[in-house]
Every structure is written in C-alpha cells, then in structure tokens.
Short mmCIF file of C-alpha atoms in Angstrom, two decimals:
data_model
loop_
_atom_site.label_atom_id
_atom_site.label_comp_id
_atom_site.label_asym_id
_atom_site.label_seq_id
_atom_site.Cartn_x
_atom_site.Cartn_y
_atom_site.Cartn_z
CA MET A 1206 87.30 90.09 68.56
CA LEU A 1207 88.16 88.04 65.50
CA GLU A 1208 91.73 89.28 65.82
CA ALA A 1209 91.76 88.38 69.52
CA LEU A 1210 90.57 84.85 68.70
CA HIS A 1211 93.17 84.57 65.96
CA ILE A 1212 96.15 85.50 68.12
CA ALA A 1213 94.92 83.39 71.05
CA ALA A 1214 95.31 80.30 68.84
CA PHE A 1215 99.04 81.01 68.43
CA ALA A 1216 99.58 79.23 71.76
CA ARG A 1217 97.47 76.16 70.99
CA GLY A 1218 98.81 73.21 72.96
CA ARG A 1219 101.05 75.40 75.13
CA THR A 1220 98.83 76.95 77.83
CA SER A 1221 97.52 73.85 79.63
CA PRO A 1222 95.90 73.75 82.13
CA ASN A 1223 94.99 77.35 81.33
CA PRO A 1224 92.70 78.38 78.46
CA LEU A 1225 93.73 80.03 75.21
CA VAL A 1226 93.14 83.78 75.52
CA GLY A 1227 93.76 86.69 73.20
CA ALA A 1228 93.39 90.42 73.95
CA VAL A 1229 93.25 93.45 71.66
CA ILE A 1230 93.16 97.11 72.75
CA VAL A 1231 91.47 99.64 70.46
CA ARG A 1232 91.69 103.42 70.68
CA ASP A 1233 90.03 105.86 68.29
CA GLY A 1234 89.07 102.99 65.99
CA ARG A 1235 92.59 101.61 65.67
CA ILE A 1236 94.31 98.61 67.25
CA ILE A 1237 97.10 99.92 69.45
CA ALA A 1238 98.11 96.76 71.33
CA GLU A 1239 97.68 92.98 71.30
CA GLY A 1240 98.60 90.11 73.57
CA TRP A 1241 97.97 86.43 74.07
CA HIS A 1242 98.56 84.00 76.88
CA ARG A 1243 101.62 81.94 76.04
CA LYS A 1244 102.09 79.44 78.87
CA ALA A 1245 100.70 78.64 82.31
CA GLY A 1246 102.47 80.67 84.96
CA THR A 1247 103.32 83.51 82.58
CA PRO A 1248 101.41 86.80 82.16
CA HIS A 1249 97.91 86.55 80.78
CA ALA A 1250 96.80 88.01 77.45
CA GLU A 1251 95.40 91.19 79.02
CA ILE A 1252 98.67 91.93 80.82
CA HIS A 1253 100.69 91.61 77.61
CA ALA A 1254 98.29 93.95 75.79
CA LEU A 1255 98.22 96.50 78.61
CA ALA A 1256 102.02 96.55 78.78
CA MET A 1257 102.20 97.23 75.04
CA ALA A 1258 99.58 99.98 75.23
CA GLY A 1259 101.07 101.78 78.24
CA ASP A 1260 99.39 105.12 78.97
CA LEU A 1261 97.41 104.85 75.74
CA ALA A 1262 95.19 102.28 77.48
CA LYS A 1263 93.42 105.08 79.36
CA GLY A 1264 90.00 105.58 77.82
CA ALA A 1265 90.49 102.71 75.32
CA THR A 1266 88.46 99.56 74.69
CA LEU A 1267 89.77 96.09 75.47
CA TYR A 1268 88.55 93.07 73.51
CA VAL A 1269 89.27 89.74 75.21
CA THR A 1270 88.21 86.20 74.31
CA LEU A 1271 87.54 85.06 77.89
CA GLU A 1272 86.38 86.85 81.02
CA PRO A 1273 89.36 88.43 82.83
CA CYS A 1274 90.41 86.42 85.87
CA SER A 1275 89.55 87.73 89.33
CA HIS A 1276 91.70 85.56 91.60
CA TYR A 1277 95.30 85.05 92.57
CA GLY A 1278 96.72 81.90 91.02
CA ARG A 1279 100.12 81.60 89.42
CA THR A 1280 99.66 85.24 88.41
CA GLY A 1281 97.66 88.18 89.78
CA PRO A 1282 94.04 88.99 88.83
CA CYS A 1283 93.70 90.59 85.40
CA ALA A 1284 90.46 92.34 86.31
CA GLU A 1285 92.29 94.52 88.85
CA ALA A 1286 95.07 95.32 86.36
CA ILE A 1287 92.44 96.43 83.85
CA VAL A 1288 90.86 98.72 86.44
CA ARG A 1289 94.25 100.31 87.22
CA SER A 1290 95.01 100.83 83.53
CA GLY A 1291 92.15 103.24 82.92
CA ILE A 1292 90.46 101.10 80.26
CA ARG A 1293 86.98 102.54 79.65
CA ARG A 1294 85.20 99.56 78.06
CA VAL A 1295 85.76 95.80 77.95
CA VAL A 1296 84.22 93.50 75.34
CA VAL A 1297 84.26 89.83 76.39
CA ALA A 1298 83.50 86.84 74.18
CA MET A 1299 82.39 84.52 77.01
CA GLU A 1300 82.33 84.08 80.76
CA ASP A 1301 84.98 81.87 82.33
CA PRO A 1302 83.30 78.66 83.66
CA ASN A 1303 86.12 78.25 86.18
CA PRO A 1304 84.36 78.44 89.58
CA LYS A 1305 87.16 80.74 90.77
CA VAL A 1306 86.06 83.31 88.18
CA SER A 1307 82.57 82.65 86.76
CA GLY A 1308 81.26 86.20 86.51
CA ARG A 1309 83.43 87.76 89.21
CA GLY A 1310 85.84 89.29 86.71
CA CYS A 1311 83.10 91.14 84.88
CA ARG A 1312 81.52 92.18 88.17
CA ILE A 1313 84.78 93.76 89.37
CA LEU A 1314 85.01 95.74 86.13
CA ARG A 1315 81.41 96.98 86.36
CA ASP A 1316 81.79 97.84 90.03
CA HIS A 1317 84.59 100.21 89.02
CA GLY A 1318 82.53 101.95 86.36
CA ILE A 1319 83.92 100.07 83.34
CA GLU A 1320 81.38 99.29 80.63
CA VAL A 1321 81.26 95.53 79.93
CA THR A 1322 79.79 93.91 76.83
CA LEU A 1323 79.52 90.12 77.05
CA GLY A 1324 78.87 87.45 74.39
CA VAL A 1325 80.54 88.82 71.24
CA LEU A 1326 81.56 85.81 69.09
CA LYS A 1327 80.78 83.51 72.00
CA GLN A 1328 80.40 80.40 69.84
CA GLU A 1329 83.77 80.94 68.19
CA ALA A 1330 85.32 81.41 71.62
CA ARG A 1331 83.82 78.11 72.80
CA VAL A 1332 85.30 76.26 69.84
CA LEU A 1333 88.68 77.83 70.52
CA ASN A 1334 88.66 76.55 74.10
CA GLU A 1335 86.82 73.24 73.68
CA VAL A 1336 89.57 71.45 75.60
CA PHE A 1337 89.64 73.83 78.57
CA LEU A 1338 85.85 74.03 78.79
CA HIS A 1339 85.56 70.24 78.91
CA TRP A 1340 88.28 69.79 81.52
CA ILE A 1341 87.19 72.61 83.84
CA THR A 1342 83.56 71.42 83.87
CA THR A 1343 84.05 67.62 83.99
CA GLY A 1344 87.45 67.21 85.65
CA ARG A 1345 88.48 64.84 82.84
CA PRO A 1346 90.68 65.42 79.81
CA PHE A 1347 89.06 66.08 76.44
CA VAL A 1348 89.42 62.81 74.50
CA ALA A 1349 90.14 62.80 70.77
CA LEU A 1350 90.28 59.46 68.99
CA LYS A 1351 92.44 59.23 65.88
CA THR A 1352 92.25 56.41 63.40
CA ALA A 1353 93.62 55.73 59.91
CA MET A 1354 91.73 53.37 57.64
CA SER A 1355 91.14 52.27 54.08
CA LEU A 1356 88.07 53.33 52.14
CA ASP A 1357 86.36 50.10 53.22
CA GLY A 1358 87.08 50.79 56.88
CA LYS A 1359 90.09 48.55 57.57
CA ILE A 1360 92.97 49.63 59.83
CA ALA A 1361 95.17 46.69 58.78
CA THR A 1362 95.17 43.61 56.60
CA ALA A 1363 94.03 40.23 57.90
CA ASP A 1364 97.71 39.46 58.60
CA GLY A 1365 98.11 42.65 60.64
CA GLU A 1366 100.04 44.81 58.16
CA SER A 1367 99.17 48.47 58.68
CA LYS A 1368 102.25 50.52 57.61
CA TRP A 1369 101.36 52.57 55.80
CA ILE A 1370 97.67 52.81 54.96
CA THR A 1371 97.73 56.60 54.82
CA GLY A 1372 100.32 58.73 53.07
CA GLU A 1373 103.16 60.93 54.22
CA GLU A 1374 101.09 64.14 54.34
CA SER A 1375 98.55 62.51 56.64
CA ARG A 1376 101.31 61.28 58.92
CA LYS A 1377 102.70 64.81 59.13
CA GLN A 1378 99.28 66.06 60.15
CA VAL A 1379 99.11 63.44 62.90
CA HIS A 1380 102.31 64.90 64.35
CA ARG A 1381 100.83 68.40 64.16
CA LEU A 1382 97.86 67.11 66.13
CA ARG A 1383 100.08 65.40 68.70
CA ASP A 1384 101.76 68.76 69.20
CA THR A 1385 98.49 70.28 70.44
CA TYR A 1386 97.46 67.61 72.97
CA ASP A 1387 98.66 67.16 76.56
CA GLY A 1388 98.77 63.38 76.40
CA ILE A 1389 98.85 60.52 73.91
CA LEU A 1390 97.42 57.10 74.73
CA VAL A 1391 97.94 53.60 73.34
CA GLY A 1392 97.38 50.09 74.65
CA ILE A 1393 99.98 47.54 75.68
CA GLY A 1394 99.34 45.69 72.43
CA THR A 1395 100.73 48.59 70.42
CA VAL A 1396 103.77 48.84 72.69
CA LEU A 1397 104.54 45.13 72.36
CA ALA A 1398 103.98 45.02 68.59
CA ASP A 1399 105.53 48.32 67.45
CA ASN A 1400 107.67 49.69 70.31
CA PRO A 1401 106.56 53.25 69.42
CA SER A 1402 108.13 56.45 70.70
CA LEU A 1403 104.82 58.38 70.74
CA THR A 1404 106.65 61.66 70.24
CA THR A 1405 105.97 64.68 68.04
CA ARG A 1406 108.23 64.83 65.00
CA LEU A 1407 107.66 67.98 62.97
CA PRO A 1408 109.92 68.94 60.04
CA ASP A 1409 111.25 72.05 61.80
CA GLY A 1410 111.79 70.23 65.09
CA SER A 1411 109.52 72.60 67.01
CA GLY A 1412 107.06 70.02 68.26
CA LYS A 1413 106.03 69.46 71.87
CA ASN A 1414 106.03 65.86 73.04
CA PRO A 1415 102.81 64.86 74.82
CA ILE A 1416 102.81 62.85 78.03
CA ARG A 1417 102.65 59.17 77.08
CA VAL A 1418 99.89 57.06 78.64
CA ILE A 1419 99.97 53.27 78.28
CA LEU A 1420 96.97 51.07 79.09
CA ASP A 1421 98.77 48.10 80.66
CA SER A 1422 96.57 46.48 83.28
CA MET A 1423 99.07 43.73 84.14
CA ALA A 1424 102.26 45.86 83.91
CA ARG A 1425 103.71 44.01 80.92
CA THR A 1426 105.54 46.97 79.33
CA PRO A 1427 109.10 45.80 78.54
CA LEU A 1428 111.78 47.72 80.39
CA HIS A 1429 113.64 48.34 77.12
CA SER A 1430 110.62 49.99 75.46
CA ASN A 1431 111.23 53.35 73.81
CA VAL A 1432 108.63 54.97 76.05
CA LEU A 1433 110.80 54.07 79.04
CA VAL A 1434 114.34 54.55 77.78
CA ASP A 1435 114.33 57.45 75.30
CA GLY A 1436 113.79 60.21 77.89
CA GLU A 1437 111.72 62.24 75.43
CA ALA A 1438 108.64 62.65 77.62
CA GLU A 1439 107.00 61.49 80.82
CA THR A 1440 105.40 58.05 80.59
CA ILE A 1441 102.36 57.08 82.66
CA ILE A 1442 101.48 53.40 82.84
CA ALA A 1443 97.91 52.65 83.86
CA VAL A 1444 97.58 49.35 85.69
CA THR A 1445 94.93 47.72 87.85
CA SER A 1446 95.27 46.58 91.44
CA ARG A 1447 95.76 43.03 90.12
CA ALA A 1448 99.05 43.88 88.38
CA PRO A 1449 102.00 41.93 89.87
CA LYS A 1450 103.68 44.16 92.43
CA ASP A 1451 107.20 43.24 91.32
CA ARG A 1452 106.49 44.28 87.71
CA VAL A 1453 104.93 47.52 88.86
CA GLU A 1454 107.95 48.31 90.99
CA ARG A 1455 110.38 47.61 88.14
CA LEU A 1456 108.43 49.95 85.87
CA ARG A 1457 108.50 52.61 88.55
CA GLU A 1458 112.26 52.16 88.97
CA ALA A 1459 112.61 52.53 85.18
CA GLY A 1460 111.12 56.01 85.48
CA ALA A 1461 107.46 55.42 84.70
CA SER A 1462 104.68 57.05 86.68
CA ILE A 1463 102.15 54.43 87.78
CA LEU A 1464 98.42 55.06 88.02
CA VAL A 1465 96.17 52.35 89.44
CA ALA A 1466 92.79 52.49 87.73
CA GLY A 1467 90.40 49.70 88.58
CA ASN A 1468 90.43 46.32 90.30
CA GLY A 1469 89.72 43.97 87.40
CA ASP A 1470 91.57 42.57 84.43
CA VAL A 1471 91.26 45.74 82.36
CA THR A 1472 91.88 49.37 83.14
CA ASP A 1473 88.87 51.38 84.27
CA LEU A 1474 88.95 54.28 81.80
CA SER A 1475 86.64 56.53 83.82
CA VAL A 1476 88.89 56.22 86.86
CA LEU A 1477 91.97 56.76 84.73
CA LEU A 1478 90.61 59.92 83.10
CA SER A 1479 89.62 61.36 86.46
CA LYS A 1480 93.13 60.77 87.78
CA LEU A 1481 94.69 62.28 84.66
CA GLY A 1482 92.42 65.29 85.02
CA LYS A 1483 93.57 65.82 88.60
CA ARG A 1484 97.14 65.85 87.27
CA GLU A 1485 96.04 68.81 85.07
CA LEU A 1486 96.22 66.79 81.88
CA THR A 1487 93.43 68.52 79.95
CA SER A 1488 93.46 66.68 76.62
CA LEU A 1489 94.22 63.16 75.45
CA PHE A 1490 95.00 61.96 71.92
CA VAL A 1491 94.02 58.30 71.61
CA GLU A 1492 95.98 56.39 68.96
CA GLY A 1493 95.09 52.88 70.03
CA GLY A 1494 94.06 49.87 68.03
CA ALA A 1495 90.62 48.31 67.65
CA ARG A 1496 90.41 47.07 71.26
CA VAL A 1497 91.40 50.38 72.83
CA ASN A 1498 89.05 52.31 70.56
CA ASP A 1499 86.23 49.93 71.41
CA ALA A 1500 86.87 50.41 75.13
CA PHE A 1501 86.59 54.19 74.84
CA LEU A 1502 83.53 53.86 72.64
CA ARG A 1503 81.73 51.53 75.06
CA ALA A 1504 82.63 53.78 77.99
CA GLY A 1505 81.13 56.81 76.24
CA LEU A 1506 84.35 58.79 76.69
CA ILE A 1507 85.04 59.97 73.13
CA ASP A 1508 84.62 63.70 72.55
CA LYS A 1509 86.15 64.14 69.10
CA VAL A 1510 87.17 61.89 66.21
CA TYR A 1511 89.90 62.31 63.60
CA ALA A 1512 89.38 59.72 60.85
CA PHE A 1513 92.01 59.56 58.11
CA ILE A 1514 90.74 57.66 55.07
CA ALA A 1515 93.05 56.38 52.35
CA PRO A 1516 91.94 55.67 48.76
CA MET A 1517 92.41 51.89 48.86
CA LEU A 1518 90.29 48.79 49.40
CA ILE A 1519 91.73 46.09 51.65
CA GLY A 1520 88.80 43.71 52.09
CA GLY A 1521 88.68 40.61 54.24
CA GLU A 1522 86.15 39.73 56.91
CA SER A 1523 88.92 39.23 59.46
CA ALA A 1524 90.77 42.47 58.67
CA PRO A 1525 90.34 44.76 61.72
CA THR A 1526 88.20 47.87 61.72
CA PRO A 1527 88.72 51.01 63.87
CA ALA A 1528 86.58 49.71 66.73
CA GLY A 1529 86.65 46.04 67.69
CA GLY A 1530 84.51 44.12 70.13
CA GLN A 1531 80.89 43.14 69.58
CA GLY A 1532 79.65 46.57 68.62
CA VAL A 1533 76.12 47.80 69.22
CA LYS A 1534 73.03 45.77 68.42
CA LYS A 1535 70.86 48.72 67.42
CA LEU A 1536 71.71 51.79 65.37
CA SER A 1537 70.06 53.88 68.06
CA GLU A 1538 72.89 52.78 70.39
CA ALA A 1539 75.66 53.94 68.04
CA LEU A 1540 77.74 56.99 68.88
CA ALA A 1541 76.33 59.77 66.72
CA LEU A 1542 78.79 62.31 65.35
CA GLU A 1543 78.10 65.88 64.33
CA ARG A 1544 79.76 69.07 63.11
CA MET A 1545 81.81 67.08 60.64
CA THR A 1546 84.43 68.81 58.51
CA MET A 1547 86.62 67.47 55.73
CA GLN A 1548 90.23 68.17 54.72
CA THR A 1549 92.57 66.52 52.26
CA PHE A 1550 96.19 65.58 52.88
CA GLY A 1551 97.85 64.24 49.79
CA GLN A 1552 95.53 61.54 48.45
CA ASP A 1553 93.88 61.00 51.84
CA VAL A 1554 90.79 62.55 53.39
CA LEU A 1555 90.56 63.61 57.04
CA LEU A 1556 87.08 63.69 58.55
CA THR A 1557 86.85 65.48 61.88
CA ALA A 1558 83.69 65.29 63.96
CA TYR A 1559 82.39 65.61 67.51
CA ALA A 1560 80.43 63.19 69.66
CA SER A 1561 76.93 64.60 69.82
CA ARG A 1562 76.60 63.80 73.50
CA SER A 1563 79.87 65.48 74.51
CA GLN A 1564 80.17 69.00 75.90
CA GLU A 1565 77.61 71.72 75.27
CA LYS A 1566 77.62 72.45 71.56
CA PRO A 1567 79.84 75.43 70.68
#
C-alpha cells in the first residue's frame, strides 16, 4: 500500500476533479503490476495495473489507495473490471466519499466473492487526497494561503517594497506549489501594482499553469494586464452585481470569464468558492496581500497555510503583515493551526500547517 500511495502522488495536480489513486497487484509475494490515475477522463489506476498484469491477475491481490469506482462517468466502473480480471483479494486504503461510490465499489467486489480488506494506511490515504476529500464533501475548493514574510512578520516595508523578501530557492518552491493547484487567486490591488502573470515557471518548463482568479468587485482590471493578454491560462474575474456593466462587458470581450459573487462593494468569498467548486476547480492557491488574506481569514475559508519566513528584520509599525484589517480581539477567536511541518529553502524556512477547523483530520 505504501508503494500504491507513492505512485499515486506522481500525478499530483493533474487528476482534478478526480482523486489521486495508485494500484499495485501482488502475486506470490511479488509485485507484478502497478498503475496510477494520470488525468481525468483517462483510465483509472486499477485499469492500468490490470492491463499490465494480464492473465497473471487471476488469483492475485490488488492494493488500491481508494475504493474502486462503481459507476459510469468519463470511464467505466473499475469494480466490474476487477471482477472480470479474476482478482482474488482487494486491499483498499479508504472508502470513496463520492456519493456515486461510497461503499458500492466494495459491495460489488464482495458480492462476487472477492475478499475485501478496508482501512490499510487510511490516514496516509486521506493526506494524499486532502484536496479531493474537501471538494467532494463541501463543494468548495480546498484553499491554501501562501505568504512570504520577514522574521518579524512583515510582508513589505512601510514604503511597500517587497521584492524580494525571500530567496530564490523559496521562489522556486512557490512555483512547484502553483503547479499542484487548480487555481491561483490574487486581489485587484496586486494586479494594479505588479501586473503579475500568475503562471508556473519551473526550470525544466514542465509546469502546469493554474486558472487565474482575480478578486475585482468593480471590474477595474486593465485590459492590457498580463492575465488578459498573455494567453497562458484561463482568467476568471470575480465581480459583484454593482460592477459597471460596460467594464464587465469589456473584460468579457478581452477573454475573461466573469463570475458575479455578491451584491455589495466587495466580493462574497463563500459565493465565489461555491461557484468555483461547481466549475470543478478543486483547489485554490491564494497569493494575495494583507487585505485578501484578511478577507479569507475572517470568512473562515482557509484550509492550509504556507508561510515562508526570511532571516531579516524589517520593523516599522506601518509595515504590512500577512493579514490586515482589525484582527481578532481575543486569542480564542484566532485561527488555530495544527500539524505544522518545517522545511528549509536556501536561508528561508517554510512552515506548513492546517486550519484546525478544516476538514476531518487525516
């Protein structure tokens, strides 16, 4: 099962809106075939492994990281293919919470006399598919907030200078993270100040560009912005119903997809995330400034945090911190983080943690 989990991760960031799945077939104590799901609409992990095993699958044991599907979607049901293959035993890490499956896959196997063992390395399987599990159960994308700050918690100087607080190795890691998320989000302030591309730029050029999401309640994105003219990825601009209709139409004519989220002066993030989820965008990488981060924090929509910390002290009462606004009045109201891990990139430290009130703990 560890091998199945390992190979499933090969497709991280590529299978959306499907989960990451790995499958390993064992016969007489030896691995004879492996497979992993590569992309939505292509064969599932079990099908790849069964094709590799051929007739040797008869009487063998299949290890799979997620319950085999039992319905017709973009591909046929894996549970029926397993039955036809002659597999004798199936070991499953966890049930699929998708209502279209949710125990039916294992039931089909058992009904055909196949021995099923469920729950092997379940926690590891949950961590592997934290994005899919969140999206399939809430209907909203999994939200990861990324910030880069000095040791004293500043994301820029008092005059607004922020390039570059963290070093080159940290910036490379940010692009690796972008490569694994469906969407990347910033506010209109970032677009106006920096004219970013919001693309993935890896040294070997293999990166996948996420869908770009701009919080722009009044449709102020300039028509010459990189996110509109470079053609590198789809751009979604989130406005409110109060945005001037002529501006909205010009943005639409420039190629942007428009989502209306809310009726006030600022975008309603809960509405926006629900609409993004319906578009099968399962994960969102938030790279906004202090105001955007504060909005997600106040809305209780942060699931994971990536905090890059550079070994420098900036100081200054007016220098911005990762989350702006008024903040909480009591520590009991603060967003508690858990399961924190630490990595180093060059001279910087990356702390990764989860919101304690997010999805069921893996």
